[in-house]
CSV table of C-alpha atoms in Angstrom, one decimal:
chain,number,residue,atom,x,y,z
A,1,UNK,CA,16.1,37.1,135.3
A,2,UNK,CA,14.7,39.4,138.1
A,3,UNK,CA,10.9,38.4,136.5
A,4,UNK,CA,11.9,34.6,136.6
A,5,UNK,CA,13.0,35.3,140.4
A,6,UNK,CA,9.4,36.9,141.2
A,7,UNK,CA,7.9,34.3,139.2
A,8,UNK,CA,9.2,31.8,141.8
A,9,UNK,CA,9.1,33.7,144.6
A,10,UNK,CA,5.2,33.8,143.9
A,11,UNK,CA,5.3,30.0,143.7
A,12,UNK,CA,6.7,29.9,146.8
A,13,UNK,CA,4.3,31.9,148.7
A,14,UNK,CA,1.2,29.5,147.0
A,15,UNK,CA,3.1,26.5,148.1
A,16,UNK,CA,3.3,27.9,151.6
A,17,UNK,CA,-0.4,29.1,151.9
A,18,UNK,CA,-1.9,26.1,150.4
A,19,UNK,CA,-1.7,22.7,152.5
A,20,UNK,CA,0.2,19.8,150.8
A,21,UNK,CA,-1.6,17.2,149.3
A,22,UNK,CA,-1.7,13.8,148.3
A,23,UNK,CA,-1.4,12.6,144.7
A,24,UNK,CA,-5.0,12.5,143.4
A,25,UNK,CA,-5.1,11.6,139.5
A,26,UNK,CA,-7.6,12.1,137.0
A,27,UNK,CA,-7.9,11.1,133.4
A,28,UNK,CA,-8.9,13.3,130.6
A,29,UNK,CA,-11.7,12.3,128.1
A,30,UNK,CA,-11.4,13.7,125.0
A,31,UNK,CA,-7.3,12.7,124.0
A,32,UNK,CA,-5.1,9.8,125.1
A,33,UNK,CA,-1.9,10.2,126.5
A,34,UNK,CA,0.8,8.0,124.5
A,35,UNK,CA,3.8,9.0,126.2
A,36,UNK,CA,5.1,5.6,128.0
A,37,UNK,CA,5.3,7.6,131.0
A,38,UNK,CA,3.7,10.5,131.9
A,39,UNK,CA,2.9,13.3,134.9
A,40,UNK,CA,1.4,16.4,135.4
A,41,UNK,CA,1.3,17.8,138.6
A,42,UNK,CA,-0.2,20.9,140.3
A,43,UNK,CA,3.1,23.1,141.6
A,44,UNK,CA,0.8,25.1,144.2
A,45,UNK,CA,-0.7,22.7,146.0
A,46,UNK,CA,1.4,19.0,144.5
A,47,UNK,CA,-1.7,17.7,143.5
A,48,UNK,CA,-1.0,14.7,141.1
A,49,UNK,CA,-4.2,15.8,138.6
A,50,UNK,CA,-2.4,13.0,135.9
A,51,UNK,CA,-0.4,9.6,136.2
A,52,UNK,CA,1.1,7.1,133.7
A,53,UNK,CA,3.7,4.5,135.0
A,54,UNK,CA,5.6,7.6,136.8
A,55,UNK,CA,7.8,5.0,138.4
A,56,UNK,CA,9.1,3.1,135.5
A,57,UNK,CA,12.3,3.4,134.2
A,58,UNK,CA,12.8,5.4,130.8
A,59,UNK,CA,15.9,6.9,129.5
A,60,UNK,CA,15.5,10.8,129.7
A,61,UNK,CA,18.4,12.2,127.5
A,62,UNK,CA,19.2,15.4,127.8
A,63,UNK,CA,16.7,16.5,130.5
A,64,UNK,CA,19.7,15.4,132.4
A,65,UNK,CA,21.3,18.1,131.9
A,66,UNK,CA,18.6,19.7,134.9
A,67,UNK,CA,21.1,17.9,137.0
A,68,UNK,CA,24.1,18.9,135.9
A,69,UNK,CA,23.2,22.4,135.8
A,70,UNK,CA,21.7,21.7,139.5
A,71,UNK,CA,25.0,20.5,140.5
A,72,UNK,CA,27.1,23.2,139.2
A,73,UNK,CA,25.1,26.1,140.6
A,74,UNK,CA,25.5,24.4,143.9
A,75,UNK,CA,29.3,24.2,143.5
A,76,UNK,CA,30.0,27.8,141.4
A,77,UNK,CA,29.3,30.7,143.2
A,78,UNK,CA,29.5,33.4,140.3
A,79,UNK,CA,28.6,31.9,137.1
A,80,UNK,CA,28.9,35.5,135.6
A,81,UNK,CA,32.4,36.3,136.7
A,82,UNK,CA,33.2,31.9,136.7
A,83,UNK,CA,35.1,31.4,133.4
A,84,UNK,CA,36.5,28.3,131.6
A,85,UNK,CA,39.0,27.7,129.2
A,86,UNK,CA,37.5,24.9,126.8
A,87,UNK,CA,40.8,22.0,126.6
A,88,UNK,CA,40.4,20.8,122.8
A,89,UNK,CA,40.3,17.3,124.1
A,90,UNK,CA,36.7,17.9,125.5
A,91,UNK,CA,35.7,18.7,122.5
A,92,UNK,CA,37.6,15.6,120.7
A,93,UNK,CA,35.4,13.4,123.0
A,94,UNK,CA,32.4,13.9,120.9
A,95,UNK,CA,33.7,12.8,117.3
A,96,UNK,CA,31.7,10.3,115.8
A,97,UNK,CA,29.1,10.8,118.1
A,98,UNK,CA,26.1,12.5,116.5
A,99,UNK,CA,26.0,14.7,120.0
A,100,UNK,CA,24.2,18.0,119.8
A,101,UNK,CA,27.8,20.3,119.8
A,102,UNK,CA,27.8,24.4,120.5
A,103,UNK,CA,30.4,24.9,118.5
A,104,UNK,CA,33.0,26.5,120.8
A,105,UNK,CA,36.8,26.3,119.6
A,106,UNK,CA,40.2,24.6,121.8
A,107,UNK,CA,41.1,27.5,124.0
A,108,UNK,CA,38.3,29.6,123.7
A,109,UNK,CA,37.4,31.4,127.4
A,110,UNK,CA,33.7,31.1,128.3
A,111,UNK,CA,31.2,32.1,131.2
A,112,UNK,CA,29.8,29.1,133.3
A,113,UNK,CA,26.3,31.2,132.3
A,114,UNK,CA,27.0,30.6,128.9
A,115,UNK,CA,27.8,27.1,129.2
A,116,UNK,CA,24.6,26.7,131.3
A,117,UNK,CA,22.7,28.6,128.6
A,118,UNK,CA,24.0,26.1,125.7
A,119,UNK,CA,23.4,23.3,128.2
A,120,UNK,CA,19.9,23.9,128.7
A,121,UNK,CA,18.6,25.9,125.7
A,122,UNK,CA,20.4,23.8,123.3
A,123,UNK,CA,21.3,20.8,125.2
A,124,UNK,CA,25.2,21.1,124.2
A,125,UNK,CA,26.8,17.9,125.2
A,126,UNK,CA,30.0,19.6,124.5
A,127,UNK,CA,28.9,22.2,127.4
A,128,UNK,CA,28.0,19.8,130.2
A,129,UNK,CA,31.2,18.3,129.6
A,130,UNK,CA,33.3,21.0,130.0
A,131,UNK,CA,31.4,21.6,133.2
A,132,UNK,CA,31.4,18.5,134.4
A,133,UNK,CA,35.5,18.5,134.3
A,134,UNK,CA,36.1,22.2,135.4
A,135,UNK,CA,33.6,21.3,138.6
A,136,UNK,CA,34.8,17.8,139.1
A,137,UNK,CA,38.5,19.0,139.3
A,138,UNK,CA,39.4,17.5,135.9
A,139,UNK,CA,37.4,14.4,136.5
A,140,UNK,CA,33.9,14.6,134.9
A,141,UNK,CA,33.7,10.8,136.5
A,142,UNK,CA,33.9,12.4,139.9
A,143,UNK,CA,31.4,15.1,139.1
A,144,UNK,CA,28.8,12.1,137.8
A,145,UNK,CA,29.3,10.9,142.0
A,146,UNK,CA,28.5,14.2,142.6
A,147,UNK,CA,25.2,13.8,140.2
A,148,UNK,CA,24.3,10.4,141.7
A,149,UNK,CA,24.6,12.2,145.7
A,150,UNK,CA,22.7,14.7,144.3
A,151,UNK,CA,19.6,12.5,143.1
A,152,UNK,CA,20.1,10.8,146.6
A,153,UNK,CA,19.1,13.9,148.9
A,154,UNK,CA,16.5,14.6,146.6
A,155,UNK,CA,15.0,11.0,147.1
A,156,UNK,CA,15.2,9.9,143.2
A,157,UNK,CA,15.6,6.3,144.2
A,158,UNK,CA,14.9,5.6,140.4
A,159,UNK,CA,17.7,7.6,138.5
A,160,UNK,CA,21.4,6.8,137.6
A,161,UNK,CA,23.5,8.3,135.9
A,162,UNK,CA,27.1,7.8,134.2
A,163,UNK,CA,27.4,10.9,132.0
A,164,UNK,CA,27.0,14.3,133.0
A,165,UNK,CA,25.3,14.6,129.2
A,166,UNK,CA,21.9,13.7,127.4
A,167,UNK,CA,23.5,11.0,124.9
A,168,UNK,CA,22.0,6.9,125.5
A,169,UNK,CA,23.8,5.3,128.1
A,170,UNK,CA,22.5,2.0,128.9
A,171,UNK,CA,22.9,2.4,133.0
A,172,UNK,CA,21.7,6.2,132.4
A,173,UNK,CA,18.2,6.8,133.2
A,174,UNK,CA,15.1,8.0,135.9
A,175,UNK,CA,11.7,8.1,136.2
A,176,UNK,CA,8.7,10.7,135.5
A,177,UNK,CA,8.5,11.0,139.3
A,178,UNK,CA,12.2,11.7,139.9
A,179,UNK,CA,12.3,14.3,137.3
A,180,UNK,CA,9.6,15.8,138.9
A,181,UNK,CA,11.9,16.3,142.2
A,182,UNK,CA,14.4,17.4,140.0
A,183,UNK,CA,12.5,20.4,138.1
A,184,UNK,CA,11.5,20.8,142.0
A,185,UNK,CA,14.7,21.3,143.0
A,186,UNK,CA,16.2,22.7,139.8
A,187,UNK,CA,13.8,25.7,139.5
A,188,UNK,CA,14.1,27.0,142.5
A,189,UNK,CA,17.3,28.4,141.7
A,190,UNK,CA,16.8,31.4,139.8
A,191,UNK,CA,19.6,31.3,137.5
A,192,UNK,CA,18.3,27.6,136.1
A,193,UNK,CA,15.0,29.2,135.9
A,194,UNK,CA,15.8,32.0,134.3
A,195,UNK,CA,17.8,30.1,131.7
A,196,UNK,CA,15.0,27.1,131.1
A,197,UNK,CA,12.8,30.2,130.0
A,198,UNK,CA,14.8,31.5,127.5
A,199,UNK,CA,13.4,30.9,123.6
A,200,UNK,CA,16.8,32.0,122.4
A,201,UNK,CA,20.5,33.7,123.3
A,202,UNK,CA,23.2,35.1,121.7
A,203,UNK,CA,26.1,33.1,121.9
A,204,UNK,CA,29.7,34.7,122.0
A,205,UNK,CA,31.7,35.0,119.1
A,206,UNK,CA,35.1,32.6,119.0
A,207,UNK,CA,37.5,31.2,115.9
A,208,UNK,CA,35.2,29.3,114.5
A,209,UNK,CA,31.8,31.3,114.7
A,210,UNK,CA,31.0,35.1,114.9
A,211,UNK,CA,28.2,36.0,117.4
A,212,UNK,CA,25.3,34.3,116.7
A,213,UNK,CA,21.8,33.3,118.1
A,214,UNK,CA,21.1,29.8,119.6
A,215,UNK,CA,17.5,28.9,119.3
A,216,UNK,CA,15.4,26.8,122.9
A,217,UNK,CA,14.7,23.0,121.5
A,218,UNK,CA,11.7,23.5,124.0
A,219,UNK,CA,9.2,24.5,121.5
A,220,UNK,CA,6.7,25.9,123.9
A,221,UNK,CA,8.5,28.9,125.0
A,222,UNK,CA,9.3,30.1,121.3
A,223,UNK,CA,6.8,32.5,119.5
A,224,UNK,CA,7.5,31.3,116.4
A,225,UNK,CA,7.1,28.3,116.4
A,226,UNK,CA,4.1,25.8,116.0
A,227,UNK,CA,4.3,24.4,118.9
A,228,UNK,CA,4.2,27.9,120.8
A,229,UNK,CA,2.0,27.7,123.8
A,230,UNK,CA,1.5,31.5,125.3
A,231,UNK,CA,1.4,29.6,129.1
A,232,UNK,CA,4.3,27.7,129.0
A,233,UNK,CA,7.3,29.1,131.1
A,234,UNK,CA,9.9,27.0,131.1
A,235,UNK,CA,11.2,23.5,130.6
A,236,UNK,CA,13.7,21.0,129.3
A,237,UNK,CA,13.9,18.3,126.4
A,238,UNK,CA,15.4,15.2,126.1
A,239,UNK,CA,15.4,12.8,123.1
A,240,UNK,CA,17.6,9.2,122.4
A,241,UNK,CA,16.7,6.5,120.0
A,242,UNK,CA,15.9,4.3,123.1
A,243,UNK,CA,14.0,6.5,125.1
A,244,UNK,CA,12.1,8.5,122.1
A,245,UNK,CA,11.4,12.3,122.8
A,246,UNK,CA,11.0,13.6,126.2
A,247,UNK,CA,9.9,16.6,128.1
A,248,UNK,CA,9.7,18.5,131.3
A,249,UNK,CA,7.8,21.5,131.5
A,250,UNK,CA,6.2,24.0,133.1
A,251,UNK,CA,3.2,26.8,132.6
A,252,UNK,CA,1.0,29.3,134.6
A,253,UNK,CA,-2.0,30.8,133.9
A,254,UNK,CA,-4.1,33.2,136.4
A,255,UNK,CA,-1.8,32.3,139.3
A,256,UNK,CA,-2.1,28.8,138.7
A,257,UNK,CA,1.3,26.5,137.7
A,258,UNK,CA,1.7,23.3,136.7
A,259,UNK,CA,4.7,20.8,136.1
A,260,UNK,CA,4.1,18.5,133.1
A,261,UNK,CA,6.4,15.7,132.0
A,262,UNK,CA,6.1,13.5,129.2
A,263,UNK,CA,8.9,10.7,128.4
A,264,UNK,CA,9.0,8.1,125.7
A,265,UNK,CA,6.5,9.6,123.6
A,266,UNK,CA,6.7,8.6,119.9
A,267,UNK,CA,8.6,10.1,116.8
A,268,UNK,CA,5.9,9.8,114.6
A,269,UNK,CA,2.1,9.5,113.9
A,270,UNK,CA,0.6,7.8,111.6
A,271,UNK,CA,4.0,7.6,109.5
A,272,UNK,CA,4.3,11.9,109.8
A,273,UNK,CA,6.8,13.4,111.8
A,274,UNK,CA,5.0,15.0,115.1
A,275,UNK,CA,6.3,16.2,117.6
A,276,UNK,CA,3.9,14.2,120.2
A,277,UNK,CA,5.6,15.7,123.3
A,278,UNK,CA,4.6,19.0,122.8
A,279,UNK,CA,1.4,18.2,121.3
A,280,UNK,CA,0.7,16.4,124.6
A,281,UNK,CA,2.1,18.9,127.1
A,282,UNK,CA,-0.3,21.9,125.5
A,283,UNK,CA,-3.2,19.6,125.4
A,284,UNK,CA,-2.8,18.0,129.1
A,285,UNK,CA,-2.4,21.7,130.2
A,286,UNK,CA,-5.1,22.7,128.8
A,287,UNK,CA,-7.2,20.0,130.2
A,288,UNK,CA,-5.8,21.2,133.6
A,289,UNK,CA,-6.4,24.5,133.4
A,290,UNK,CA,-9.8,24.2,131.9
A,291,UNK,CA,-11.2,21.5,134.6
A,292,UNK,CA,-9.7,22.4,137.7
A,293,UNK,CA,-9.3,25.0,140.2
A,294,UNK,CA,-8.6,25.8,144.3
A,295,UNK,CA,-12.0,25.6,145.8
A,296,UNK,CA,-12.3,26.4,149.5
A,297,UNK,CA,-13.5,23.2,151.1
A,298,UNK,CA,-13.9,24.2,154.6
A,299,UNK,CA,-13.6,27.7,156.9
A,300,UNK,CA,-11.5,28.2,159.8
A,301,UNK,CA,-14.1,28.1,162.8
A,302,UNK,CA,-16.8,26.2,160.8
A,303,UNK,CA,-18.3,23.1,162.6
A,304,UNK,CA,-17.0,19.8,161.2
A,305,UNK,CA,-19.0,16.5,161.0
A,306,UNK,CA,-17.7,12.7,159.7
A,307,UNK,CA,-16.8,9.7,160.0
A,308,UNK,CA,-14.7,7.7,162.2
A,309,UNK,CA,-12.8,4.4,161.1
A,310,UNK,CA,-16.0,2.5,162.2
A,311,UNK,CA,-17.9,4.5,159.9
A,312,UNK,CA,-19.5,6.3,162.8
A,313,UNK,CA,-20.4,9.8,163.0
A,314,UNK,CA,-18.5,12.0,164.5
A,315,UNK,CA,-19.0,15.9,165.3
A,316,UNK,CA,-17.7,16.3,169.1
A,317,UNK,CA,-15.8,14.9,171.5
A,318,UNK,CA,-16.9,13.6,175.1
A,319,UNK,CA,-15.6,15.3,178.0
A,320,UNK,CA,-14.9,14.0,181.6
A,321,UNK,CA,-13.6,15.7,184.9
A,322,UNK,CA,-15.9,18.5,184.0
A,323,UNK,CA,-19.3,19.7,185.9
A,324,UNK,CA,-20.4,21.7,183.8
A,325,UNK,CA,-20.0,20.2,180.6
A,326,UNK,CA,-19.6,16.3,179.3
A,327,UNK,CA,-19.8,17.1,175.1
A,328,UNK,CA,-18.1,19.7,173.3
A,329,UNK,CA,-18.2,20.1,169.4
A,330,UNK,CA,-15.5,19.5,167.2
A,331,UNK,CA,-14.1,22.9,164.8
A,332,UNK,CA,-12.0,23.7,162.0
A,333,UNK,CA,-8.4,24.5,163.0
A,334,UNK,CA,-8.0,26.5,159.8
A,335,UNK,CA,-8.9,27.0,156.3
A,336,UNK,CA,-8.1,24.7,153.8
A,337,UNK,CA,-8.6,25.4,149.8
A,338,UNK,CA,-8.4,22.1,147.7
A,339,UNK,CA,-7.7,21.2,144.1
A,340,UNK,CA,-10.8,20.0,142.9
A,341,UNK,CA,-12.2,19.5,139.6
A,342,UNK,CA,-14.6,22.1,138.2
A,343,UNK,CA,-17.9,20.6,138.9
A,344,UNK,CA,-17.3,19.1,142.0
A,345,UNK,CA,-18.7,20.7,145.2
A,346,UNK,CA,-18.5,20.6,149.1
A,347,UNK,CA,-21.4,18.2,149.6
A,348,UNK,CA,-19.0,15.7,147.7
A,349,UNK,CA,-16.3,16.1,150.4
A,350,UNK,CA,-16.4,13.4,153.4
A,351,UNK,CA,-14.4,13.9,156.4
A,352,UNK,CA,-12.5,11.2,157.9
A,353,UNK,CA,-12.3,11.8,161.7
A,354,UNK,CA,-9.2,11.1,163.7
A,355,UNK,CA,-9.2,11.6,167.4
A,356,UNK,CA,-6.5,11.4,170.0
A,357,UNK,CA,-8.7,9.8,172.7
A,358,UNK,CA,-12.1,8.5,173.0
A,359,UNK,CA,-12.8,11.2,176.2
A,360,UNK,CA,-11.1,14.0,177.1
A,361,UNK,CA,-10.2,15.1,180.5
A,362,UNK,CA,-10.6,18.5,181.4
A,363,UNK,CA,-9.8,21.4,181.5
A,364,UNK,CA,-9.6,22.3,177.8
A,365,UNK,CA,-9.6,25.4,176.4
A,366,UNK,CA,-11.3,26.5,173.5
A,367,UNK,CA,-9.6,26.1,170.3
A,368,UNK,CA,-7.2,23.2,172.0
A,369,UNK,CA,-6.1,20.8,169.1
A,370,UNK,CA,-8.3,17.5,169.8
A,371,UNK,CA,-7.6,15.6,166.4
A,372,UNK,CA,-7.2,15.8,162.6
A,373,UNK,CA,-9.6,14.8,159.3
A,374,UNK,CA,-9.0,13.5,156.4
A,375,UNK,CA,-10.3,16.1,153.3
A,376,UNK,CA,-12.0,12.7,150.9
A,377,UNK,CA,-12.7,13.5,147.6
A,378,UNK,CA,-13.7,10.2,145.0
A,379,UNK,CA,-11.7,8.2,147.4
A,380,UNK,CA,-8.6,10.4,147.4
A,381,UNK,CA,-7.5,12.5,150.6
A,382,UNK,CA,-7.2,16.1,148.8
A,383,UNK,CA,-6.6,17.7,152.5
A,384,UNK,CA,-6.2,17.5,156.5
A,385,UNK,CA,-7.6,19.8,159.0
A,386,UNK,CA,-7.4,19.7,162.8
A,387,UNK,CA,-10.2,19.7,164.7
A,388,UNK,CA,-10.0,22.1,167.8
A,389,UNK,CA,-12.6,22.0,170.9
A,390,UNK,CA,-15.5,25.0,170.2
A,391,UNK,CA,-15.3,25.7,173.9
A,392,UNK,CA,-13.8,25.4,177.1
A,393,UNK,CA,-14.3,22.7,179.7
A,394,UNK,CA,-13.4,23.6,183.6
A,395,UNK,CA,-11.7,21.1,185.5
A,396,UNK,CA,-13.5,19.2,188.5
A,397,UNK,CA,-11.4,18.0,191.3
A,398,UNK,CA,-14.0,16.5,193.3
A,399,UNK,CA,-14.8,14.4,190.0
A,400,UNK,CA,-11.1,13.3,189.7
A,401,UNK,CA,-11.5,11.9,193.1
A,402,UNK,CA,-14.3,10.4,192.2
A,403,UNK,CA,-13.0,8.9,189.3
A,404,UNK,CA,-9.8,7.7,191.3
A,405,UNK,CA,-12.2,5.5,193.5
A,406,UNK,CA,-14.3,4.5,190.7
A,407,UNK,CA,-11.1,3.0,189.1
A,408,UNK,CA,-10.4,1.6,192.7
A,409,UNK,CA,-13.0,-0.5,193.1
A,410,UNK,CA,-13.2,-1.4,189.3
A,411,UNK,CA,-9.5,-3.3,189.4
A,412,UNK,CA,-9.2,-6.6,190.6
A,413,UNK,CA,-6.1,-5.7,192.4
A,414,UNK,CA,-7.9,-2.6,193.9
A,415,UNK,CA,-10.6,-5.0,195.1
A,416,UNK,CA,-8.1,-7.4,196.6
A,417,UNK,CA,-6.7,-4.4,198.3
A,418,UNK,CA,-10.2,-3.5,199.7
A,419,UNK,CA,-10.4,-6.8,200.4
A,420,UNK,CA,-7.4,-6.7,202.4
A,421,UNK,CA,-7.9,-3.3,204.0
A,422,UNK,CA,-11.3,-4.2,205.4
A,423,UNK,CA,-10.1,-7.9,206.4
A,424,UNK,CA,-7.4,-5.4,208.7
A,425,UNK,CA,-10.2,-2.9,209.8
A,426,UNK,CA,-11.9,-6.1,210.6
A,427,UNK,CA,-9.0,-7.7,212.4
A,428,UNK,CA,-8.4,-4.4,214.3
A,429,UNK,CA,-11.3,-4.2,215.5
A,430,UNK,CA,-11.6,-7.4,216.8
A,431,UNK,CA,-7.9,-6.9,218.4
A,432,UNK,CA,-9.6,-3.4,220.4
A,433,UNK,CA,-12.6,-5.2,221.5
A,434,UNK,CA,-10.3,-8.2,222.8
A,435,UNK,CA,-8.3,-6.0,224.3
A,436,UNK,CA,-10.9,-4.2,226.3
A,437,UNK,CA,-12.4,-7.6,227.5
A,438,UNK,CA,-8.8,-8.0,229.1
A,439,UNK,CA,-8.3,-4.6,230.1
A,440,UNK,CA,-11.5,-4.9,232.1
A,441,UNK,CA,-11.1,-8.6,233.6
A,442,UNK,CA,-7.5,-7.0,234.7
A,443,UNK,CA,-9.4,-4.0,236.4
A,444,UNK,CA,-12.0,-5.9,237.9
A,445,UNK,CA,-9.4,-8.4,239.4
A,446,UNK,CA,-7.3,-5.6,240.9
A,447,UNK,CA,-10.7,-4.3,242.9
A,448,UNK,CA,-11.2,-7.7,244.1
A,449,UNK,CA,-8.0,-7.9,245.6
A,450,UNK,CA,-8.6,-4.1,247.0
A,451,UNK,CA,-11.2,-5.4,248.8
């Protein structure tokens, strides 16, 4: 458990130091992909590197159970020390049914870890039942709401569900891009994790069964298997008649993690038995590993030249309100490292320019955020950067004045208004020269009469 933990605690800190990108898909060239719906997606940086139909609906089975599970950690706060008494008629609900079963006996007492572990490891329908009523206060209905609310905050507009378990249900299904929130959501708790990892367990002994081990359905994690792959770390099957076999998975190698999910891929090929999900998974991840990697596509402090939405060049800014300087150059805010395939290189990049204003006023200060660009890559934005001034401009208040006039006499209300003021500098003239004229006649009259 406590390596699981660091394992996503790492994650964590290579989410946070690289920036969040948009969905950029690639196609591989030497296999096809014949899962009806299909994603693989880079967990450090959510770079979509592969995309089939990820919003079409497909009927999961039991990676379903990733929500239940998800849904009971959230409402048991001690799944060590949490225990259940398994009511017979739980187990009753399965007769007839064909359900993967763990086997427990009516009465037995068992650890919400140990349900979670035949839940996930072995996708016990029996298990997520008996969850489902113990957290949904004997209601397993009411803990399905609690499933749908769930799906809500994570945004999985394309998932429904009416059983807390992996069997067909016709109004019981999702999408490859809502079970990629879900394995989002459901692996960062450590405990889910932890479990998903496991190849095998030792389940408890009851009436029925003496202590005995319980072997992963996820092929990838186990050794022994032919489907072993030495990257995988976790992950979750699913398979229905309807839906075919399904998978949701996840590997790392040299730092560098992946979420791969494969639904609705087919039983057989041509007329043998294969298990195509896992076949896929190992051969998309190696097709990731193998053609991609972080690559630093600009510094922090390194000049930045592009285009603007005209298709304009763009490497500074004009300035105004500012003696001593009218054009400063545009700069990297920080570093940003991109997903990019192998043979790709900086001169491919193109920077899409997005300013706040056309000119800037001063003062600015150096390093003052003055806009953003777009990180292109083949037509896909694989990063942002702001753009910050490279030095400072000091502020003119004798060119603000200046300006202020300017924008005076450029209005046709300020013109009307200098119309108007000089019609009344006008008129008041006149009015002072009139009356002088009187003022004078008057004084000239009195020293008539003087005399």
């Amino acid at each position: 458990m406590r390596k699981s933990a660091l394992f996503l605690s790492l994650l964590l800190i290579l989410t946070a130091l690289f920036p969040c990108l948009s969905a950029s898909a690639f196609t591989p060239s030497d296999f096809e992909v014949t899962a009806s719906s299909a994603m693989l997606v880079n967990i450090d940086s959510g770079d979509v590197v592969y995309s089939k139909n990820t919003d079409s609906r497909q009927y999961v089975g039991a990676i379903s159970n990733l929500m239940t599970a998800l849904v009971v950690c959230d409402n048991v706060a001690d799944i060590d020390n949490t225990f259940i008494t398994i009511d017979k008629k739980l187990l009753d609900h399965f007769l007839g049914s064909g359900a993967a079963m763990s086997h427990f006996s009516a009465g037995q007492s068992c650890s919400v870890r140990m349900l979670l572990q035949f839940l996930l490891v072995s996708s016990g329908s029996d298990a997520a039942l008996i969850l489902a009523d113990y957290v949904g206060g004997g209601d397993y209905l009411a803990f399905v709401d609690m499933m749908n609310d769930k799906a809500d905050k994570l945004g999985m507009d394309g998932t429904n569900y009416v059983v807390p378990y992996g069997l067909y249900e016709d109004e019981q299904y999702s999408t490859a891009a809502d079970t990629y929130k879900l394995m989002t959501a459901a692996f960062k708790n450590d405990d889910i994790l932890s479990i998903c990892s496991m190849s095998r367990f030792t389940a408890d002994a009851n009436e029925i069964y003496s202590a005995r081990a319980v072997v992963t359905t996820n092929y990838l994690v186990n050794k022994v298997s032919n489907y072993y792959y030495r990257y995988a770390v976790a992950g979750k099957t699913g398979y229905t008649d309807a839906g075919g076999m399904c998978i949701a998975s996840m590997a790392s190698k040299d730092g560098v993690s992946y979420y791969c999910i494969l639904l609705g891929c087919p039983k057989t090929v041509n007329g043998e038995s294969v298990r195509v999900d896992m076949t896929e998974s190992i051969k998309l991840y190696k097709w990731a590993f193998s053609s991609f990697s972080f690559k630093t596509v600009t510094e922090k402090g390194e000049p930045i030249v592009g285009i603007d939405a005209d298709g304009n060049t763009v490497g500074g800014v004009n300035v105004d309100l500012s003696w001593q300087t009218d054009y400063l150059q545009l700069y990297a805010a920080n570093t940003v490292v991109a997903l990019m395939p192998n043979d790709a290189d900086r001169t491919s990049v193109i920077f899409e320019i997005d300013l706040q204003h056309d000119v800037y006023d001063a003062p600015i200060k150096s390093g003052d955020l003055l806009g953003t660009a777009s990180i292109v890559y083949g037509g896909e934005k694989i990063g942002e950067v702001g753009l910050v001034a490279a030095d400072s401009a000091d502020y003119s208040f004798t060119l603000h004045v200046i300006r202020g006039i300017k924008w005076m006499c450029s209005t046709v209300i300020a013109r009307l208004l200098l119309i108007v003021l000089a019609l009344g500098i006008i008129l008041g003239i006149i009015f002072i020269i009139i009356s002088n004229r009187r003022r004078k006649r008057r004084n000239r009259l009195r020293m008539y009469k003087r005399l």
